[in-house]
Short mmCIF file of C-alpha atoms and ligand atoms in Angstrom, two decimals:
data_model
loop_
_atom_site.label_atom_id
_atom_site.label_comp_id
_atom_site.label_asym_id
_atom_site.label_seq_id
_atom_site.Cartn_x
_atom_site.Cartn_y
_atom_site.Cartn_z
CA UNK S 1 -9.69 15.36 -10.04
CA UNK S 2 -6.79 12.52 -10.27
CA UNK S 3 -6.35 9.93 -7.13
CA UNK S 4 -3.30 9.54 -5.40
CA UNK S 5 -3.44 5.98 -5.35
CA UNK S 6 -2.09 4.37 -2.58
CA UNK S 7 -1.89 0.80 -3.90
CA UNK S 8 0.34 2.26 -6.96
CA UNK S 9 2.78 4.09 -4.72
CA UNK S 10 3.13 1.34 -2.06
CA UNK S 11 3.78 -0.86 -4.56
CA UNK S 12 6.84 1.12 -6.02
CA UNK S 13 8.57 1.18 -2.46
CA UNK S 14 7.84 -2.73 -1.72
CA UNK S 15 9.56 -3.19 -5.20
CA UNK S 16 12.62 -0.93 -4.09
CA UNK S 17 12.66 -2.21 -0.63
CA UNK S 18 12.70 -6.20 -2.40
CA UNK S 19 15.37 -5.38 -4.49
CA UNK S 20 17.53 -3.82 -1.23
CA UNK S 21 16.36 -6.81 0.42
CA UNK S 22 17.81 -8.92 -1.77
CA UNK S 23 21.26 -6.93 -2.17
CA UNK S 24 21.73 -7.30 0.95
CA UNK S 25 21.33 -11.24 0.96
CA UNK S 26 23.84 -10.90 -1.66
CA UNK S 27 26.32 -9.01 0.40
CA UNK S 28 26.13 -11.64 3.57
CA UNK S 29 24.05 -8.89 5.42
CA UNK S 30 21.47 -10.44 7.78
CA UNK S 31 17.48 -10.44 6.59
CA UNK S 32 14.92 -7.44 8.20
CA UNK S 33 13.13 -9.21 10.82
CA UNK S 34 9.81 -8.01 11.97
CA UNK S 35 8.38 -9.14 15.39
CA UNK S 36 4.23 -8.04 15.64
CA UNK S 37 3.16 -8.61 19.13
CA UNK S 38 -1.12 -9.22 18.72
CA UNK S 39 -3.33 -9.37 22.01
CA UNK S 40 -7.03 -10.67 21.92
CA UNK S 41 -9.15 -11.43 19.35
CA UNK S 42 -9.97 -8.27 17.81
CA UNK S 43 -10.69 -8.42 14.19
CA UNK S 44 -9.62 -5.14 12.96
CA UNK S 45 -6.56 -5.70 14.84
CA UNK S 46 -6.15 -8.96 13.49
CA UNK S 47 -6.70 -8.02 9.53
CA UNK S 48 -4.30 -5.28 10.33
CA UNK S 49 -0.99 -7.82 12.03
CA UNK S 50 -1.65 -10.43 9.06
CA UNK S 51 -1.66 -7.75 6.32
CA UNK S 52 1.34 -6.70 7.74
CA UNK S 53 2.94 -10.03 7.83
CA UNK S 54 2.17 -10.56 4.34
CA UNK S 55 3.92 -7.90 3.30
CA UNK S 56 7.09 -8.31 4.93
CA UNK S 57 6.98 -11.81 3.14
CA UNK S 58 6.21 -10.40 -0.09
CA UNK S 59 9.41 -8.22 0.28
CA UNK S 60 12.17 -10.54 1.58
CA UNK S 61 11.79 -9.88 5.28
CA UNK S 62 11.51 -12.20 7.93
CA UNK S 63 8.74 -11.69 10.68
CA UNK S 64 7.26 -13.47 13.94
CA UNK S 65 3.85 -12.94 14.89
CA UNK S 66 3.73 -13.63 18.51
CA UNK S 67 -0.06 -13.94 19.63
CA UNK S 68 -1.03 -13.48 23.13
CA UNK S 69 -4.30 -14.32 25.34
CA UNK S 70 -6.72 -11.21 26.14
CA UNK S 71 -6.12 -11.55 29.99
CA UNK S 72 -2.50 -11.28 29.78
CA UNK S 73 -0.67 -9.44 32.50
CA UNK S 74 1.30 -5.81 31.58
CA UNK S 75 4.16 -7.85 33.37
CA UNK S 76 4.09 -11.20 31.41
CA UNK S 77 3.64 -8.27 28.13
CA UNK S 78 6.49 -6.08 29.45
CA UNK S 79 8.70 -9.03 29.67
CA UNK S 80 8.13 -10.30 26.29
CA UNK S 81 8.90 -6.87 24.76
CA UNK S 82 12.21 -7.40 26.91
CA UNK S 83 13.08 -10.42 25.28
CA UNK S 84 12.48 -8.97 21.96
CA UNK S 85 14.26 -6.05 22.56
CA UNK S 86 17.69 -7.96 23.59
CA UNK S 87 17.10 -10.20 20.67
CA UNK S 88 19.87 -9.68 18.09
CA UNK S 89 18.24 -11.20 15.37
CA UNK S 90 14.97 -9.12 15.94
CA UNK S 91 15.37 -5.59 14.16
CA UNK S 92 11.72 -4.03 14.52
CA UNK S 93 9.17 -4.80 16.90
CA UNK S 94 5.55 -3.08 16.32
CA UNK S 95 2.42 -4.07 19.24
CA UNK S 96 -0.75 -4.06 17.75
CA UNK S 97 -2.78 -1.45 19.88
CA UNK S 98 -5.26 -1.15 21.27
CA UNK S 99 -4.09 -3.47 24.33
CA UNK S 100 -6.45 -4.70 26.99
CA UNK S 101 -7.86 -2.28 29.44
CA UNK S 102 -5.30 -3.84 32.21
CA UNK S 103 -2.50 -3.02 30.01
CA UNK S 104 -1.16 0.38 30.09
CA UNK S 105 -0.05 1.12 26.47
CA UNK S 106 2.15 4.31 27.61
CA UNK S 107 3.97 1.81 29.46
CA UNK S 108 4.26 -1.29 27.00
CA UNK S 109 5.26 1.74 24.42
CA UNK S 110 8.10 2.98 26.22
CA UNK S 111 9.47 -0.30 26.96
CA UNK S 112 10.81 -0.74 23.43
CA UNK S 113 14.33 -0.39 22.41
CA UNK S 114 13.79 3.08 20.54
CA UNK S 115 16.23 1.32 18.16
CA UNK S 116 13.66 -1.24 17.19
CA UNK S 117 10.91 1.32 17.47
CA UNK S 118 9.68 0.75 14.17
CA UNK S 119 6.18 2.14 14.82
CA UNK S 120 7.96 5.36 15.88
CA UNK S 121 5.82 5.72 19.00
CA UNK S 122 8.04 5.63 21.90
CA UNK S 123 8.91 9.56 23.27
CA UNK S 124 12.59 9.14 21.77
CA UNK S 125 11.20 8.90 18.00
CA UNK S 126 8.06 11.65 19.00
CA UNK S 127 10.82 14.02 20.27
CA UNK S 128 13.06 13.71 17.73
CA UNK S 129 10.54 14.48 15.03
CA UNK S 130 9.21 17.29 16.72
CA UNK S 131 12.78 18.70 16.44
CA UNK S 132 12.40 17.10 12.83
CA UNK S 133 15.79 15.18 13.18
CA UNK S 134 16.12 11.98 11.19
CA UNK S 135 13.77 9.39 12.82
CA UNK S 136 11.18 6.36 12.81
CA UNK S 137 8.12 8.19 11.76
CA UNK S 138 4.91 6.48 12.94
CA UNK S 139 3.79 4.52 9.76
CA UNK S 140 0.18 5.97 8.58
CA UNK S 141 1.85 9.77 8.61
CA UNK S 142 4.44 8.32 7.47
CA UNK S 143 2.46 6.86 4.99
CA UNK S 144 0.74 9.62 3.58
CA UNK S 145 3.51 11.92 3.08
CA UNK S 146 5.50 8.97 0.74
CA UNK S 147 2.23 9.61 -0.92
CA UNK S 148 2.67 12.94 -1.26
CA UNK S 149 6.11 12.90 -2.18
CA UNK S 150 5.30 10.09 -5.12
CA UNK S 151 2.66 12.24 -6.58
CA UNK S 152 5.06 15.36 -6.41
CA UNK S 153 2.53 17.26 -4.30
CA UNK S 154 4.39 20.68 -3.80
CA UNK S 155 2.65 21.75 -0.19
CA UNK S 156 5.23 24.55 0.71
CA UNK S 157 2.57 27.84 1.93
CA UNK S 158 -0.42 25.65 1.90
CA UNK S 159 -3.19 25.60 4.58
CA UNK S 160 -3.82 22.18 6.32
CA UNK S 161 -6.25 20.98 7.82
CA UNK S 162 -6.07 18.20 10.20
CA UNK S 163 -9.25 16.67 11.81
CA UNK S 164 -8.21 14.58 14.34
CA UNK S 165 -5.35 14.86 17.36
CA UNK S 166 -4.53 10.82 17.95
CA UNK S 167 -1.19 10.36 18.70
CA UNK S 168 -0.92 7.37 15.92
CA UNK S 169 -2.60 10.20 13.06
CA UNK S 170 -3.35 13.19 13.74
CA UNK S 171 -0.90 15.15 16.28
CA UNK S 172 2.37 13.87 13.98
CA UNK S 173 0.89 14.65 10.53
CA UNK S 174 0.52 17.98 12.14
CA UNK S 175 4.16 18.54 12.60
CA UNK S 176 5.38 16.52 9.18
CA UNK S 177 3.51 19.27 7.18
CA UNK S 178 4.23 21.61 9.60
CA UNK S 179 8.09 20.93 9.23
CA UNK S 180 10.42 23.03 7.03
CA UNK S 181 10.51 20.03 4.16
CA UNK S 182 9.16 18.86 0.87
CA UNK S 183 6.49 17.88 1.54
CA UNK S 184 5.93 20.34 4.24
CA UNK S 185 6.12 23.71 4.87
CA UNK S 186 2.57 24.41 5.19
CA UNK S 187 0.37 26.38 7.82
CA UNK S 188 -1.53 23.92 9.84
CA UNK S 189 -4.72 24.18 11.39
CA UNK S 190 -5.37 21.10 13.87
CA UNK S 191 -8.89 20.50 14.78
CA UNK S 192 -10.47 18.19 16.68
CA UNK S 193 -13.78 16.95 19.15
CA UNK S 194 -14.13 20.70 20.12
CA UNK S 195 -12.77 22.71 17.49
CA UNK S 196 -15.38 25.37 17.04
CA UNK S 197 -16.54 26.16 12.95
CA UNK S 198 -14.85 23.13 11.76
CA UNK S 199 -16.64 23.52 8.46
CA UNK S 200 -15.49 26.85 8.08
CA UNK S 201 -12.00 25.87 8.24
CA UNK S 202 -12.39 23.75 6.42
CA UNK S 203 -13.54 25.21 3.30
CA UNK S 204 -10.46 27.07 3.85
CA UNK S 205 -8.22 24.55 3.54
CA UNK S 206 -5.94 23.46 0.56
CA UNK S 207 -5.31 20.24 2.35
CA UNK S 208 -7.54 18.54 4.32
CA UNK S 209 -6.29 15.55 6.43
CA UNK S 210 -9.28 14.07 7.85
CA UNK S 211 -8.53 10.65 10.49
CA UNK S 212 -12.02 11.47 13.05
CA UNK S 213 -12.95 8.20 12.17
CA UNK S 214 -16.41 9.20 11.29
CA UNK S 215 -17.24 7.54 8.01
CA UNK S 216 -18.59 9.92 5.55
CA UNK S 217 -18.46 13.10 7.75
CA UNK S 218 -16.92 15.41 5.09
CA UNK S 219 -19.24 16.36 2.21
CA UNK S 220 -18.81 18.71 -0.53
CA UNK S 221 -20.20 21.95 1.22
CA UNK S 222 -17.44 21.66 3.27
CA UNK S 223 -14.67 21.90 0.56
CA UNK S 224 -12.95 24.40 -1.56
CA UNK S 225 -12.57 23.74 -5.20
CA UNK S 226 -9.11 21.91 -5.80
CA UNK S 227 -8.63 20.96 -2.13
CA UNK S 228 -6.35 18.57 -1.79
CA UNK S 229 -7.90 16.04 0.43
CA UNK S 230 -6.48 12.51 2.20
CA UNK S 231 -8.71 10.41 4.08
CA UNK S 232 -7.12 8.26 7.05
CA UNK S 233 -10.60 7.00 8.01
CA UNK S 234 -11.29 3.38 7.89
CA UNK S 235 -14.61 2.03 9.46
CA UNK S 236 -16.40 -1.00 8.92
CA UNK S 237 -19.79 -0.30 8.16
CA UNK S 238 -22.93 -2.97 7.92
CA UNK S 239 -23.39 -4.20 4.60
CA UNK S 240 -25.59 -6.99 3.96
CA UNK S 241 -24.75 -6.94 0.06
CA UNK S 242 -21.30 -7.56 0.52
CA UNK S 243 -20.09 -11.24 1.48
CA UNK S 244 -17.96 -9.95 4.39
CA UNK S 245 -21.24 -7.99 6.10
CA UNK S 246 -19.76 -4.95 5.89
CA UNK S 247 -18.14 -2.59 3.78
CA UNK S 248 -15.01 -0.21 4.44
CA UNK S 249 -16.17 3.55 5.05
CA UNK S 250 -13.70 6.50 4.46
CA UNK S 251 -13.95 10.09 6.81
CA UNK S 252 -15.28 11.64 3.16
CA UNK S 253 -17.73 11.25 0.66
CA UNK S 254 -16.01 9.90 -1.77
CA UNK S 255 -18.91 10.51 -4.73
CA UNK S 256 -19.85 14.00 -3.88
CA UNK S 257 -16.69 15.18 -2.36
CA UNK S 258 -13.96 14.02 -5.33
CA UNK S 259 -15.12 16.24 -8.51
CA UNK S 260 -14.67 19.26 -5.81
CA UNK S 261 -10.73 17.98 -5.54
CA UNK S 262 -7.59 18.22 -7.07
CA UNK S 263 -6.42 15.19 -5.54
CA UNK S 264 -8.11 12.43 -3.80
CA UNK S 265 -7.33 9.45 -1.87
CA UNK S 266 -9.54 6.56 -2.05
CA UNK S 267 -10.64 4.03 0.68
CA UNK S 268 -9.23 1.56 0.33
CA UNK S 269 -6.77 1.81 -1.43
CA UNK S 270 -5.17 5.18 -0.53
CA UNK S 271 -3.86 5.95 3.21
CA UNK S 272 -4.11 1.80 3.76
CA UNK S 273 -1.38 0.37 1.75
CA UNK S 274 1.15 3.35 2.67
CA UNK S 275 1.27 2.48 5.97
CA UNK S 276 2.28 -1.01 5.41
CA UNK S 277 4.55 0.97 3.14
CA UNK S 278 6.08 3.37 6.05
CA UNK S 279 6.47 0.36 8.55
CA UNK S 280 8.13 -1.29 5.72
CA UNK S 281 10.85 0.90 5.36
CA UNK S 282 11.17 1.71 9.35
CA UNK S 283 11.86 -1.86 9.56
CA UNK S 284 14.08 -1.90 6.80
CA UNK S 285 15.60 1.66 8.42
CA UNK S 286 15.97 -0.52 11.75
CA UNK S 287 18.09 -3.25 10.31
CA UNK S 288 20.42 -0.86 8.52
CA UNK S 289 21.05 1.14 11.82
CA UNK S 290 21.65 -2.11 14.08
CA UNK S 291 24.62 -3.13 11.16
CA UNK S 292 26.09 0.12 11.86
CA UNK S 293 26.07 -0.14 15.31
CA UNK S 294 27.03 -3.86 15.17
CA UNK S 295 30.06 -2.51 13.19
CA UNK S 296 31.73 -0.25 15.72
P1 NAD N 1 -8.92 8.29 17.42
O1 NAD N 1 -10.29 7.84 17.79
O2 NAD N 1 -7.78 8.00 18.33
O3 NAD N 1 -8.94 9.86 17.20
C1 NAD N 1 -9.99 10.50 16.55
C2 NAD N 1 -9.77 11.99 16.65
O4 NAD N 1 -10.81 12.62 15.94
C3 NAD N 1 -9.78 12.54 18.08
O5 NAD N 1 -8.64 13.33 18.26
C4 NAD N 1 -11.04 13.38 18.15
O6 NAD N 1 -10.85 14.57 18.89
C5 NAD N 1 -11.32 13.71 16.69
N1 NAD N 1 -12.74 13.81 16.42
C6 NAD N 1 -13.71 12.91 16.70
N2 NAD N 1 -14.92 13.38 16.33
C7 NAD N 1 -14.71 14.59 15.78
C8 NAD N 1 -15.55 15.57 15.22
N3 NAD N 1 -16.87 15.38 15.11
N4 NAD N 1 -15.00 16.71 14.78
C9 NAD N 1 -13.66 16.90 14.87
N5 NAD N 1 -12.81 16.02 15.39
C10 NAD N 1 -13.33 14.87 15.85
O7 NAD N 1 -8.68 7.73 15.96
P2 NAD N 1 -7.31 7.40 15.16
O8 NAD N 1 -6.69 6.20 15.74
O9 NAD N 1 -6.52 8.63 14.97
O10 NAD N 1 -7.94 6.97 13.76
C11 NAD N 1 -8.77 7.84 13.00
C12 NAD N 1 -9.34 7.08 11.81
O11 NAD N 1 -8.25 6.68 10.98
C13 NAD N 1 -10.07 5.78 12.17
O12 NAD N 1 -11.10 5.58 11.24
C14 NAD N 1 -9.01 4.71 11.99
O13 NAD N 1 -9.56 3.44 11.69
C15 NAD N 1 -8.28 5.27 10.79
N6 NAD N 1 -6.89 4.82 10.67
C16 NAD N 1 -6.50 4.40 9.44
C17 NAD N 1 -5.20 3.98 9.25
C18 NAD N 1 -4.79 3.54 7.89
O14 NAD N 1 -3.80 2.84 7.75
N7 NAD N 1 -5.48 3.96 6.84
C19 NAD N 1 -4.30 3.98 10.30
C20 NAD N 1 -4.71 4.45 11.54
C21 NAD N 1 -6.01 4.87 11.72
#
């Protein structure tokens, strides 16, 4: 069994993405600028914005975390997307979901500039990945198939197994590995809530994708010998030994289920970092575009 270790591979593109950063200081060219809308207090969400702040920082970027009170209206939301998205010196603007129940996130979503869609959400950067043209790819699929690609994981004729049909998971890592790429190319098997024999299939699986968000859910019966298996859950689970309270619970069993696998990710430390990777590099992708277009 060998881990494909997200920490290690997110760490090779922030390095890459510092260095670009820093060329293109060199060449006059303006700084990637980040803008992460947070509503509420949520925790989760909160750990999530700040880790993503952090990273811009750490390669070269500039970002603006604009906070905003739980009982804000879609309207007074909707018009601070608008100022965002007219903003030239803003390049990539990501909202924290999920919003407040009064909040329509379909709506808030498809109010931003597809150009600055940098959490490739928005139906412009769904459709064109469907038709797997050159996009922003939502940044945890995203994610995991950088990981893939690092670790040289040939997937062409392999079956996949995807628990889980969330439009921010589950429904696009579908299509990546469904696409006619490296990685890619494999037959894929999307299951979710009322799939029927889900641990049949997924014994049969060479990959298993699991993002249910049920911590521990997979055990070993449930996979084949060498499986390739990446684990997108992430749930906080009581744990009075550990200073926080609680400790961070993958979809798998890690113990039981690695010696079954070829490759493993681990949580943390696997699907995690590479999507601060993937939104990394949309943002960078995002600044690049709006030169070109600032050029004609
Ligand atoms: P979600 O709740 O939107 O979707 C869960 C999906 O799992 C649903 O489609 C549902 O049909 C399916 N499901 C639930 N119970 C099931 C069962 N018993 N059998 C089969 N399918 C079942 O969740 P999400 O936003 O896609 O996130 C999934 C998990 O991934 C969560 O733990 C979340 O915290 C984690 N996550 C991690 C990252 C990361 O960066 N590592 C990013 C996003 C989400």
């Amino acid at each position: 069994m060998e881990i494909l270790d997200g920490r290690l591979a997110s760490q090779t593109i922030r390095e890459e993405l510092k260095l670009k950063t820093a060329q293109r200081g060199v060449e006059g060219k303006k700084t990637p600028h980040l803008a992460a809308v947070l509503v509420g207090n949520n925790g989760a969400s909160e750990t999530y914005v700040n880790a993503k702040v952090k990273a811009c920082a750490e390669v070269g970027f500039k970002s603006t975390l604009i906070k905003l009170t739980e009982d804000i209206t879609e309207s007074a939301l909707l018009s601070t997307i608008e100022k965002l998205n007219v903003d030239p010196d803003i390049d990539g603007i990501l909202v924290q979901l999920p919003l407040p129940k009064q909040v329509s996130e379909n709506k808030i979503i498809n109010a931003i500039n597809p150009l600055k869609d940098v959490d490739g959400f928005h139906p412009v950067s769904v459709g064109k990945m469907i038709q797997g043209l050159d996009t922003f790819i939502p940044a945890t699929p995203y994610g995991i198939m950088l990981l893939l690609e690092h670790y040289k994981i040939e997937t062409a004729g392999l079956h996949a197994v995807v628990i889980g049909r969330s439009n921010i998971v589950g429904r696009p890592i579908s299509i990546l590995l469904s696409n006619n790429t490296q990685p890619g190319n494999c037959t894929v098997t999307l299951c979710h809530s009322r799939t029927r024999n889900l641990e049949a299939l997924c014994r049969e699986a060479d990959i298993i994708v699991a993002a249910l968000g049920k911590p521990e859910f997979i055990r070993a019966d449930m996979v084949k010998g060498g499986a390739i298996l990446v684990d997108v859950g992430i749930t906080r689970v009581a744990d009075p030994g550990k200073k926080s309270g609680f400790a961070l619970k993958g979809d798998a069993h890690f113990e039981s289920v690695a010696p079954k696998c070829s490759w493993i990710t681990p949580v943390p430390g696997g699907v995690g970092p590479m999507t601060i990777a993937g939104l990394l590099k949309n943002t960078f992708r995002a600044c690049e575009e709006q030169d070109d277009s600032s050029e004609q």
